[in-house]
Amino acid sequence: MLGGPDPVAALDLLRRLGLMHAVFGHDLGTDGRPGVAWEALRLLDLGLGREARRDLMAAAALLPVREERVPAAKGRHTSLAASLLRTALKWPTRSGERVEALHAAAPQLLQVLQEGLRGEDGSVGKESLQVTLGRCLLALKDSWREGCLLGALLGSPTDPAGTAEGCRSLVAAVGGWGLQGCWEWKPPVNGRRVMALLGVSGKEVGPVMAAITDWQLAQPGGSARECEAWLLTQTRWAPSVREATAPEAGDGSVEK
């Protein structure tokens, strides 16, 4: 039933029959957000397939437990939501991973929605918000539209129209800021060039590449030359700074 045409009705039936704990092994309460999400989805044209809609409704239903973690194999931990979907409903692992990613991104997407509306021109902190939005897209990939709806749902948990409007605003920001498909972009400067340009190596390269990702999200369409010029303005990596702070021979430092 949860994978059928009306998963919200299935959840309501489980609640009315007192079977939530029997099915999920956990009391999910009486949160009405799945119904709000379902009605908001009816107001939108997101083009979601059946599995995407099912996973979105699961993510909405499991929002009350989104921060809870449980032990997993090999001493690791996983989200309670992903564990419930895998063990109680026998859903594919990919669905649990998708719901976990949606839960992680939703608060950040709500932040973009709320802070992006501040200020007369809507540009307060735009670059920072753009990077936050882009990083959510990198994590969600093709599930980014579901993430936009879930983030808006956190801000309007009882209002389908408000949730739909918030989702539209986030979807419009993705297109307006040029971030659609960003998870498929290649970095303008690769690791080998970074090592040659800045003289870094090994584990030092990772933080630089992460910063390049943020730069690219803030500057969609930026060229390799522009990125290199920006890198050389960052004193934390500039070769001249690295040389000036490097220990001199005979100063007692131990070379690695």
PDB file of C-alpha atoms in Angstrom:
ATOM      1  CA  MET A   1       0.000   0.000   0.000  1.00  0.00           C
ATOM      2  CA  LEU A   2       2.811   2.425   0.803  1.00  0.00           C
ATOM      3  CA  GLY A   3       4.132   1.899  -2.722  1.00  0.00           C
ATOM      4  CA  GLY A   4       0.690   2.380  -4.288  1.00  0.00           C
ATOM      5  CA  PRO A   5      -1.056   5.414  -5.752  1.00  0.00           C
ATOM      6  CA  ASP A   6      -1.982   6.959  -2.370  1.00  0.00           C
ATOM      7  CA  PRO A   7       0.750   6.326   0.238  1.00  0.00           C
ATOM      8  CA  VAL A   8      -0.675   8.980   2.564  1.00  0.00           C
ATOM      9  CA  ALA A   9      -3.963   7.072   2.848  1.00  0.00           C
ATOM     10  CA  ALA A  10      -1.937   3.947   3.655  1.00  0.00           C
ATOM     11  CA  LEU A  11      -0.084   5.761   6.440  1.00  0.00           C
ATOM     12  CA  ASP A  12      -3.333   7.150   7.838  1.00  0.00           C
ATOM     13  CA  LEU A  13      -4.835   3.654   7.854  1.00  0.00           C
ATOM     14  CA  LEU A  14      -1.837   2.267   9.752  1.00  0.00           C
ATOM     15  CA  ARG A  15      -2.191   5.051  12.322  1.00  0.00           C
ATOM     16  CA  ARG A  16      -5.939   4.521  12.760  1.00  0.00           C
ATOM     17  CA  LEU A  17      -5.427   0.784  13.250  1.00  0.00           C
ATOM     18  CA  GLY A  18      -2.604   1.358  15.708  1.00  0.00           C
ATOM     19  CA  LEU A  19      -0.174  -0.600  13.561  1.00  0.00           C
ATOM     20  CA  MET A  20       2.627   1.944  13.146  1.00  0.00           C
ATOM     21  CA  HIS A  21       4.803   0.289  15.783  1.00  0.00           C
ATOM     22  CA  ALA A  22       4.023  -3.197  14.466  1.00  0.00           C
ATOM     23  CA  VAL A  23       5.016  -2.234  10.903  1.00  0.00           C
ATOM     24  CA  PHE A  24       7.933   0.095  11.560  1.00  0.00           C
ATOM     25  CA  GLY A  25       9.060  -1.093  14.981  1.00  0.00           C
ATOM     26  CA  HIS A  26       8.855   2.527  16.092  1.00  0.00           C
ATOM     27  CA  ASP A  27       6.089   4.956  17.013  1.00  0.00           C
ATOM     28  CA  LEU A  28       6.135   7.721  14.399  1.00  0.00           C
ATOM     29  CA  GLY A  29       3.462   9.743  16.151  1.00  0.00           C
ATOM     30  CA  THR A  30       0.624  11.508  14.351  1.00  0.00           C
ATOM     31  CA  ASP A  31       2.612  14.027  12.326  1.00  0.00           C
ATOM     32  CA  GLY A  32       0.440  15.399   9.505  1.00  0.00           C
ATOM     33  CA  ARG A  33       3.290  16.426   7.219  1.00  0.00           C
ATOM     34  CA  PRO A  34       2.928  13.479   4.787  1.00  0.00           C
ATOM     35  CA  GLY A  35      -0.571  14.712   3.935  1.00  0.00           C
ATOM     36  CA  VAL A  36       0.675  18.273   3.497  1.00  0.00           C
ATOM     37  CA  ALA A  37       3.489  17.054   1.254  1.00  0.00           C
ATOM     38  CA  TRP A  38       1.050  14.987  -0.818  1.00  0.00           C
ATOM     39  CA  GLU A  39      -1.323  17.921  -1.310  1.00  0.00           C
ATOM     40  CA  ALA A  40       1.586  20.240  -2.155  1.00  0.00           C
ATOM     41  CA  LEU A  41       2.805  17.713  -4.710  1.00  0.00           C
ATOM     42  CA  ARG A  42      -0.628  17.858  -6.365  1.00  0.00           C
ATOM     43  CA  LEU A  43      -0.181  21.621  -6.778  1.00  0.00           C
ATOM     44  CA  LEU A  44       3.195  21.229  -8.473  1.00  0.00           C
ATOM     45  CA  ASP A  45       4.487  19.794 -11.711  1.00  0.00           C
ATOM     46  CA  LEU A  46       7.756  18.217 -10.622  1.00  0.00           C
ATOM     47  CA  GLY A  47       7.595  15.267 -12.998  1.00  0.00           C
ATOM     48  CA  LEU A  48       8.398  12.706 -10.307  1.00  0.00           C
ATOM     49  CA  GLY A  49       8.139   9.000 -11.052  1.00  0.00           C
ATOM     50  CA  ARG A  50       6.366   6.490  -8.834  1.00  0.00           C
ATOM     51  CA  GLU A  51       9.444   5.487  -6.841  1.00  0.00           C
ATOM     52  CA  ALA A  52      10.490   9.106  -6.341  1.00  0.00           C
ATOM     53  CA  ARG A  53       7.024  10.010  -5.040  1.00  0.00           C
ATOM     54  CA  ARG A  54       7.027   6.981  -2.737  1.00  0.00           C
ATOM     55  CA  ASP A  55      10.430   7.859  -1.282  1.00  0.00           C
ATOM     56  CA  LEU A  56       9.384  11.494  -0.849  1.00  0.00           C
ATOM     57  CA  MET A  57       6.316  10.459   1.131  1.00  0.00           C
ATOM     58  CA  ALA A  58       8.477   8.140   3.239  1.00  0.00           C
ATOM     59  CA  ALA A  59      10.878  11.009   3.910  1.00  0.00           C
ATOM     60  CA  ALA A  60       7.958  13.225   4.977  1.00  0.00           C
ATOM     61  CA  ALA A  61       6.523  10.508   7.238  1.00  0.00           C
ATOM     62  CA  LEU A  62       9.906   9.867   8.858  1.00  0.00           C
ATOM     63  CA  LEU A  63      10.789  13.515   9.479  1.00  0.00           C
ATOM     64  CA  PRO A  64      10.128  13.126  13.243  1.00  0.00           C
ATOM     65  CA  VAL A  65      13.020  10.642  13.495  1.00  0.00           C
ATOM     66  CA  ARG A  66      15.363  12.205  10.926  1.00  0.00           C
ATOM     67  CA  GLU A  67      18.112  12.917  13.467  1.00  0.00           C
ATOM     68  CA  GLU A  68      18.075   9.536  15.180  1.00  0.00           C
ATOM     69  CA  ARG A  69      20.880   7.053  14.488  1.00  0.00           C
ATOM     70  CA  VAL A  70      21.046   3.307  15.099  1.00  0.00           C
ATOM     71  CA  PRO A  71      23.932   0.786  15.053  1.00  0.00           C
ATOM     72  CA  ALA A  72      24.723  -0.829  11.718  1.00  0.00           C
ATOM     73  CA  ALA A  73      27.173  -3.441  10.473  1.00  0.00           C
ATOM     74  CA  LYS A  74      30.891  -3.301  11.312  1.00  0.00           C
ATOM     75  CA  GLY A  75      30.454  -0.891  14.199  1.00  0.00           C
ATOM     76  CA  ARG A  76      29.010   1.815  12.004  1.00  0.00           C
ATOM     77  CA  HIS A  77      25.795   3.785  12.419  1.00  0.00           C
ATOM     78  CA  THR A  78      22.987   4.591  10.014  1.00  0.00           C
ATOM     79  CA  SER A  79      19.876   6.728  10.207  1.00  0.00           C
ATOM     80  CA  LEU A  80      16.836   5.223  11.888  1.00  0.00           C
ATOM     81  CA  ALA A  81      14.801   6.208   8.812  1.00  0.00           C
ATOM     82  CA  ALA A  82      16.985   4.212   6.429  1.00  0.00           C
ATOM     83  CA  SER A  83      17.022   1.271   8.818  1.00  0.00           C
ATOM     84  CA  LEU A  84      13.228   1.226   9.097  1.00  0.00           C
ATOM     85  CA  LEU A  85      12.752   1.245   5.337  1.00  0.00           C
ATOM     86  CA  ARG A  86      15.252  -1.543   4.837  1.00  0.00           C
ATOM     87  CA  THR A  87      14.303  -3.833   7.716  1.00  0.00           C
ATOM     88  CA  ALA A  88      10.595  -3.134   8.287  1.00  0.00           C
ATOM     89  CA  LEU A  89       9.395  -2.509   4.727  1.00  0.00           C
ATOM     90  CA  LYS A  90      12.130  -4.418   2.841  1.00  0.00           C
ATOM     91  CA  TRP A  91      12.554  -1.479   0.465  1.00  0.00           C
ATOM     92  CA  PRO A  92      15.703  -1.265  -1.698  1.00  0.00           C
ATOM     93  CA  THR A  93      18.829   0.120  -0.069  1.00  0.00           C
ATOM     94  CA  ARG A  94      18.770   3.010  -2.549  1.00  0.00           C
ATOM     95  CA  SER A  95      15.451   4.194  -1.105  1.00  0.00           C
ATOM     96  CA  GLY A  96      16.889   4.321   2.408  1.00  0.00           C
ATOM     97  CA  GLU A  97      19.936   6.199   1.154  1.00  0.00           C
ATOM     98  CA  ARG A  98      17.722   8.631  -0.758  1.00  0.00           C
ATOM     99  CA  VAL A  99      15.545   9.326   2.282  1.00  0.00           C
ATOM    100  CA  GLU A 100      18.638   9.807   4.448  1.00  0.00           C
ATOM    101  CA  ALA A 101      20.055  12.304   1.933  1.00  0.00           C
ATOM    102  CA  LEU A 102      16.728  14.143   1.745  1.00  0.00           C
ATOM    103  CA  HIS A 103      16.615  14.434   5.531  1.00  0.00           C
ATOM    104  CA  ALA A 104      20.171  15.792   5.642  1.00  0.00           C
ATOM    105  CA  ALA A 105      19.540  18.385   2.923  1.00  0.00           C
ATOM    106  CA  ALA A 106      16.085  19.597   3.994  1.00  0.00           C
ATOM    107  CA  PRO A 107      17.218  21.964   6.828  1.00  0.00           C
ATOM    108  CA  GLN A 108      19.835  23.529   4.557  1.00  0.00           C
ATOM    109  CA  LEU A 109      17.285  24.016   1.788  1.00  0.00           C
ATOM    110  CA  LEU A 110      14.937  25.630   4.288  1.00  0.00           C
ATOM    111  CA  GLN A 111      17.790  27.968   5.274  1.00  0.00           C
ATOM    112  CA  VAL A 112      18.260  28.978   1.637  1.00  0.00           C
ATOM    113  CA  LEU A 113      14.526  29.559   1.299  1.00  0.00           C
ATOM    114  CA  GLN A 114      14.225  31.660   4.440  1.00  0.00           C
ATOM    115  CA  GLU A 115      17.446  33.661   4.230  1.00  0.00           C
ATOM    116  CA  GLY A 116      17.116  34.179   0.487  1.00  0.00           C
ATOM    117  CA  LEU A 117      13.922  36.138   1.092  1.00  0.00           C
ATOM    118  CA  ARG A 118      15.555  38.628   3.451  1.00  0.00           C
ATOM    119  CA  GLY A 119      16.536  42.096   2.298  1.00  0.00           C
ATOM    120  CA  GLU A 120      14.855  44.351  -0.219  1.00  0.00           C
ATOM    121  CA  ASP A 121      16.710  42.989  -3.224  1.00  0.00           C
ATOM    122  CA  GLY A 122      16.866  39.363  -2.038  1.00  0.00           C
ATOM    123  CA  SER A 123      20.661  39.345  -2.433  1.00  0.00           C
ATOM    124  CA  VAL A 124      21.718  39.240   1.238  1.00  0.00           C
ATOM    125  CA  GLY A 125      24.381  36.556   1.493  1.00  0.00           C
ATOM    126  CA  LYS A 126      23.550  35.345  -1.999  1.00  0.00           C
ATOM    127  CA  GLU A 127      26.931  33.768  -2.726  1.00  0.00           C
ATOM    128  CA  SER A 128      26.933  31.804   0.526  1.00  0.00           C
ATOM    129  CA  LEU A 129      23.343  30.682  -0.040  1.00  0.00           C
ATOM    130  CA  GLN A 130      24.177  29.729  -3.609  1.00  0.00           C
ATOM    131  CA  VAL A 131      27.000  27.490  -2.412  1.00  0.00           C
ATOM    132  CA  THR A 132      24.725  25.932   0.221  1.00  0.00           C
ATOM    133  CA  LEU A 133      22.077  25.248  -2.402  1.00  0.00           C
ATOM    134  CA  GLY A 134      24.668  23.836  -4.785  1.00  0.00           C
ATOM    135  CA  ARG A 135      26.077  21.493  -2.164  1.00  0.00           C
ATOM    136  CA  CYS A 136      22.565  20.182  -1.489  1.00  0.00           C
ATOM    137  CA  LEU A 137      22.216  19.459  -5.198  1.00  0.00           C
ATOM    138  CA  LEU A 138      25.572  17.668  -5.223  1.00  0.00           C
ATOM    139  CA  ALA A 139      24.304  15.408  -2.442  1.00  0.00           C
ATOM    140  CA  LEU A 140      20.824  14.839  -3.874  1.00  0.00           C
ATOM    141  CA  LYS A 141      21.589  14.707  -7.601  1.00  0.00           C
ATOM    142  CA  ASP A 142      18.415  13.687  -9.449  1.00  0.00           C
ATOM    143  CA  SER A 143      16.415  13.810  -6.208  1.00  0.00           C
ATOM    144  CA  TRP A 144      16.915  17.564  -5.822  1.00  0.00           C
ATOM    145  CA  ARG A 145      13.276  18.418  -6.634  1.00  0.00           C
ATOM    146  CA  GLU A 146      12.058  16.153  -3.842  1.00  0.00           C
ATOM    147  CA  GLY A 147      14.572  17.900  -1.586  1.00  0.00           C
ATOM    148  CA  CYS A 148      13.134  21.299  -2.492  1.00  0.00           C
ATOM    149  CA  LEU A 149       9.649  20.147  -1.494  1.00  0.00           C
ATOM    150  CA  LEU A 150      10.847  18.576   1.759  1.00  0.00           C
ATOM    151  CA  GLY A 151      12.816  21.689   2.691  1.00  0.00           C
ATOM    152  CA  ALA A 152       9.766  23.860   2.023  1.00  0.00           C
ATOM    153  CA  LEU A 153       7.666  21.430   4.080  1.00  0.00           C
ATOM    154  CA  LEU A 154       9.858  22.067   7.122  1.00  0.00           C
ATOM    155  CA  GLY A 155       8.968  25.752   6.831  1.00  0.00           C
ATOM    156  CA  SER A 156       5.233  25.238   6.206  1.00  0.00           C
ATOM    157  CA  PRO A 157       4.393  21.945   7.940  1.00  0.00           C
ATOM    158  CA  THR A 158       0.617  22.569   7.973  1.00  0.00           C
ATOM    159  CA  ASP A 159       0.144  24.548   4.752  1.00  0.00           C
ATOM    160  CA  PRO A 160       0.150  22.703   1.393  1.00  0.00           C
ATOM    161  CA  ALA A 161      -0.041  25.951  -0.601  1.00  0.00           C
ATOM    162  CA  GLY A 162       2.835  27.473   1.379  1.00  0.00           C
ATOM    163  CA  THR A 163       4.900  24.315   0.908  1.00  0.00           C
ATOM    164  CA  ALA A 164       4.230  24.347  -2.827  1.00  0.00           C
ATOM    165  CA  GLU A 165       5.162  28.033  -3.091  1.00  0.00           C
ATOM    166  CA  GLY A 166       8.385  27.478  -1.159  1.00  0.00           C
ATOM    167  CA  CYS A 167       9.256  24.552  -3.411  1.00  0.00           C
ATOM    168  CA  ARG A 168       8.670  26.706  -6.497  1.00  0.00           C
ATOM    169  CA  SER A 169      10.988  29.364  -5.095  1.00  0.00           C
ATOM    170  CA  LEU A 170      13.780  26.861  -4.510  1.00  0.00           C
ATOM    171  CA  VAL A 171      13.352  25.267  -7.944  1.00  0.00           C
ATOM    172  CA  ALA A 172      13.443  28.753  -9.498  1.00  0.00           C
ATOM    173  CA  ALA A 173      16.638  29.564  -7.556  1.00  0.00           C
ATOM    174  CA  VAL A 174      18.329  26.444  -8.926  1.00  0.00           C
ATOM    175  CA  GLY A 175      17.625  27.599 -12.467  1.00  0.00           C
ATOM    176  CA  GLY A 176      18.156  31.298 -11.810  1.00  0.00           C
ATOM    177  CA  TRP A 177      21.535  30.734 -10.176  1.00  0.00           C
ATOM    178  CA  GLY A 178      22.649  28.378 -12.941  1.00  0.00           C
ATOM    179  CA  LEU A 179      23.037  25.321 -10.700  1.00  0.00           C
ATOM    180  CA  GLN A 180      20.918  22.755 -12.511  1.00  0.00           C
ATOM    181  CA  GLY A 181      22.980  19.648 -13.278  1.00  0.00           C
ATOM    182  CA  CYS A 182      25.912  20.882 -11.148  1.00  0.00           C
ATOM    183  CA  TRP A 183      26.511  17.335  -9.895  1.00  0.00           C
ATOM    184  CA  GLU A 184      27.735  16.491 -13.407  1.00  0.00           C
ATOM    185  CA  TRP A 185      30.213  19.364 -13.691  1.00  0.00           C
ATOM    186  CA  LYS A 186      33.929  18.723 -13.861  1.00  0.00           C
ATOM    187  CA  PRO A 187      36.218  20.976 -11.784  1.00  0.00           C
ATOM    188  CA  PRO A 188      37.742  23.830 -13.811  1.00  0.00           C
ATOM    189  CA  VAL A 189      41.169  23.007 -12.337  1.00  0.00           C
ATOM    190  CA  ASN A 190      42.111  19.375 -11.683  1.00  0.00           C
ATOM    191  CA  GLY A 191      44.258  17.975  -8.896  1.00  0.00           C
ATOM    192  CA  ARG A 192      47.417  17.702 -10.966  1.00  0.00           C
ATOM    193  CA  ARG A 193      47.205  21.366 -11.963  1.00  0.00           C
ATOM    194  CA  VAL A 194      46.541  22.353  -8.338  1.00  0.00           C
ATOM    195  CA  MET A 195      49.724  20.583  -7.241  1.00  0.00           C
ATOM    196  CA  ALA A 196      51.755  22.307  -9.946  1.00  0.00           C
ATOM    197  CA  LEU A 197      50.232  25.718  -9.293  1.00  0.00           C
ATOM    198  CA  LEU A 198      50.352  25.780  -5.498  1.00  0.00           C
ATOM    199  CA  GLY A 199      53.056  23.254  -4.646  1.00  0.00           C
ATOM    200  CA  VAL A 200      50.689  21.165  -2.526  1.00  0.00           C
ATOM    201  CA  SER A 201      50.624  17.387  -2.437  1.00  0.00           C
ATOM    202  CA  GLY A 202      48.966  14.412  -0.786  1.00  0.00           C
ATOM    203  CA  LYS A 203      46.253  15.265   1.723  1.00  0.00           C
ATOM    204  CA  GLU A 204      46.765  18.981   1.090  1.00  0.00           C
ATOM    205  CA  VAL A 205      45.048  18.667  -2.289  1.00  0.00           C
ATOM    206  CA  GLY A 206      41.643  17.623  -0.917  1.00  0.00           C
ATOM    207  CA  PRO A 207      40.779  20.890   0.876  1.00  0.00           C
ATOM    208  CA  VAL A 208      41.841  22.876  -2.193  1.00  0.00           C
ATOM    209  CA  MET A 209      39.595  20.811  -4.454  1.00  0.00           C
ATOM    210  CA  ALA A 210      36.707  21.293  -2.011  1.00  0.00           C
ATOM    211  CA  ALA A 211      37.273  25.046  -2.144  1.00  0.00           C
ATOM    212  CA  ILE A 212      37.323  24.893  -5.950  1.00  0.00           C
ATOM    213  CA  THR A 213      33.935  23.153  -5.834  1.00  0.00           C
ATOM    214  CA  ASP A 214      32.542  25.998  -3.723  1.00  0.00           C
ATOM    215  CA  TRP A 215      34.058  28.575  -6.076  1.00  0.00           C
ATOM    216  CA  GLN A 216      32.482  26.845  -9.059  1.00  0.00           C
ATOM    217  CA  LEU A 217      29.072  26.750  -7.371  1.00  0.00           C
ATOM    218  CA  ALA A 218      29.344  30.468  -6.632  1.00  0.00           C
ATOM    219  CA  GLN A 219      30.645  31.218 -10.147  1.00  0.00           C
ATOM    220  CA  PRO A 220      28.843  28.879 -12.575  1.00  0.00           C
ATOM    221  CA  GLY A 221      30.541  29.011 -15.930  1.00  0.00           C
ATOM    222  CA  GLY A 222      33.782  30.377 -14.482  1.00  0.00           C
ATOM    223  CA  SER A 223      36.857  29.516 -16.542  1.00  0.00           C
ATOM    224  CA  ALA A 224      39.960  27.604 -15.492  1.00  0.00           C
ATOM    225  CA  ARG A 225      42.026  30.779 -15.810  1.00  0.00           C
ATOM    226  CA  GLU A 226      39.661  32.675 -13.509  1.00  0.00           C
ATOM    227  CA  CYS A 227      39.742  29.850 -10.990  1.00  0.00           C
ATOM    228  CA  GLU A 228      43.536  29.735 -11.014  1.00  0.00           C
ATOM    229  CA  ALA A 229      43.710  33.488 -10.508  1.00  0.00           C
ATOM    230  CA  TRP A 230      41.353  33.173  -7.545  1.00  0.00           C
ATOM    231  CA  LEU A 231      43.411  30.344  -6.040  1.00  0.00           C
ATOM    232  CA  LEU A 232      46.521  32.491  -6.121  1.00  0.00           C
ATOM    233  CA  THR A 233      44.738  35.218  -4.145  1.00  0.00           C
ATOM    234  CA  GLN A 234      43.996  32.796  -1.294  1.00  0.00           C
ATOM    235  CA  THR A 235      46.832  33.339   1.161  1.00  0.00           C
ATOM    236  CA  ARG A 236      46.288  29.954   2.805  1.00  0.00           C
ATOM    237  CA  TRP A 237      47.541  28.264  -0.374  1.00  0.00           C
ATOM    238  CA  ALA A 238      49.552  30.914  -2.238  1.00  0.00           C
ATOM    239  CA  PRO A 239      53.074  29.593  -2.982  1.00  0.00           C
ATOM    240  CA  SER A 240      54.721  32.743  -1.572  1.00  0.00           C
ATOM    241  CA  VAL A 241      52.968  32.255   1.765  1.00  0.00           C
ATOM    242  CA  ARG A 242      53.825  28.562   1.868  1.00  0.00           C
ATOM    243  CA  GLU A 243      57.473  29.358   1.220  1.00  0.00           C
ATOM    244  CA  ALA A 244      57.517  32.097   3.862  1.00  0.00           C
ATOM    245  CA  THR A 245      56.016  29.835   6.523  1.00  0.00           C
ATOM    246  CA  ALA A 246      58.068  26.741   5.680  1.00  0.00           C
ATOM    247  CA  PRO A 247      60.662  25.819   8.377  1.00  0.00           C
ATOM    248  CA  GLU A 248      64.239  26.737   7.544  1.00  0.00           C
ATOM    249  CA  ALA A 249      67.062  24.230   7.670  1.00  0.00           C
ATOM    250  CA  GLY A 250      68.651  23.988  11.090  1.00  0.00           C
ATOM    251  CA  ASP A 251      65.696  25.437  12.995  1.00  0.00           C
ATOM    252  CA  GLY A 252      65.132  22.202  14.894  1.00  0.00           C
ATOM    253  CA  SER A 253      62.130  21.114  12.819  1.00  0.00           C
ATOM    254  CA  VAL A 254      61.829  17.473  11.924  1.00  0.00           C
ATOM    255  CA  GLU A 255      61.397  16.877   8.229  1.00  0.00           C
ATOM    256  CA  LYS A 256      58.735  14.365   7.226  1.00  0.00           C
TER     257      LYS A 256
END
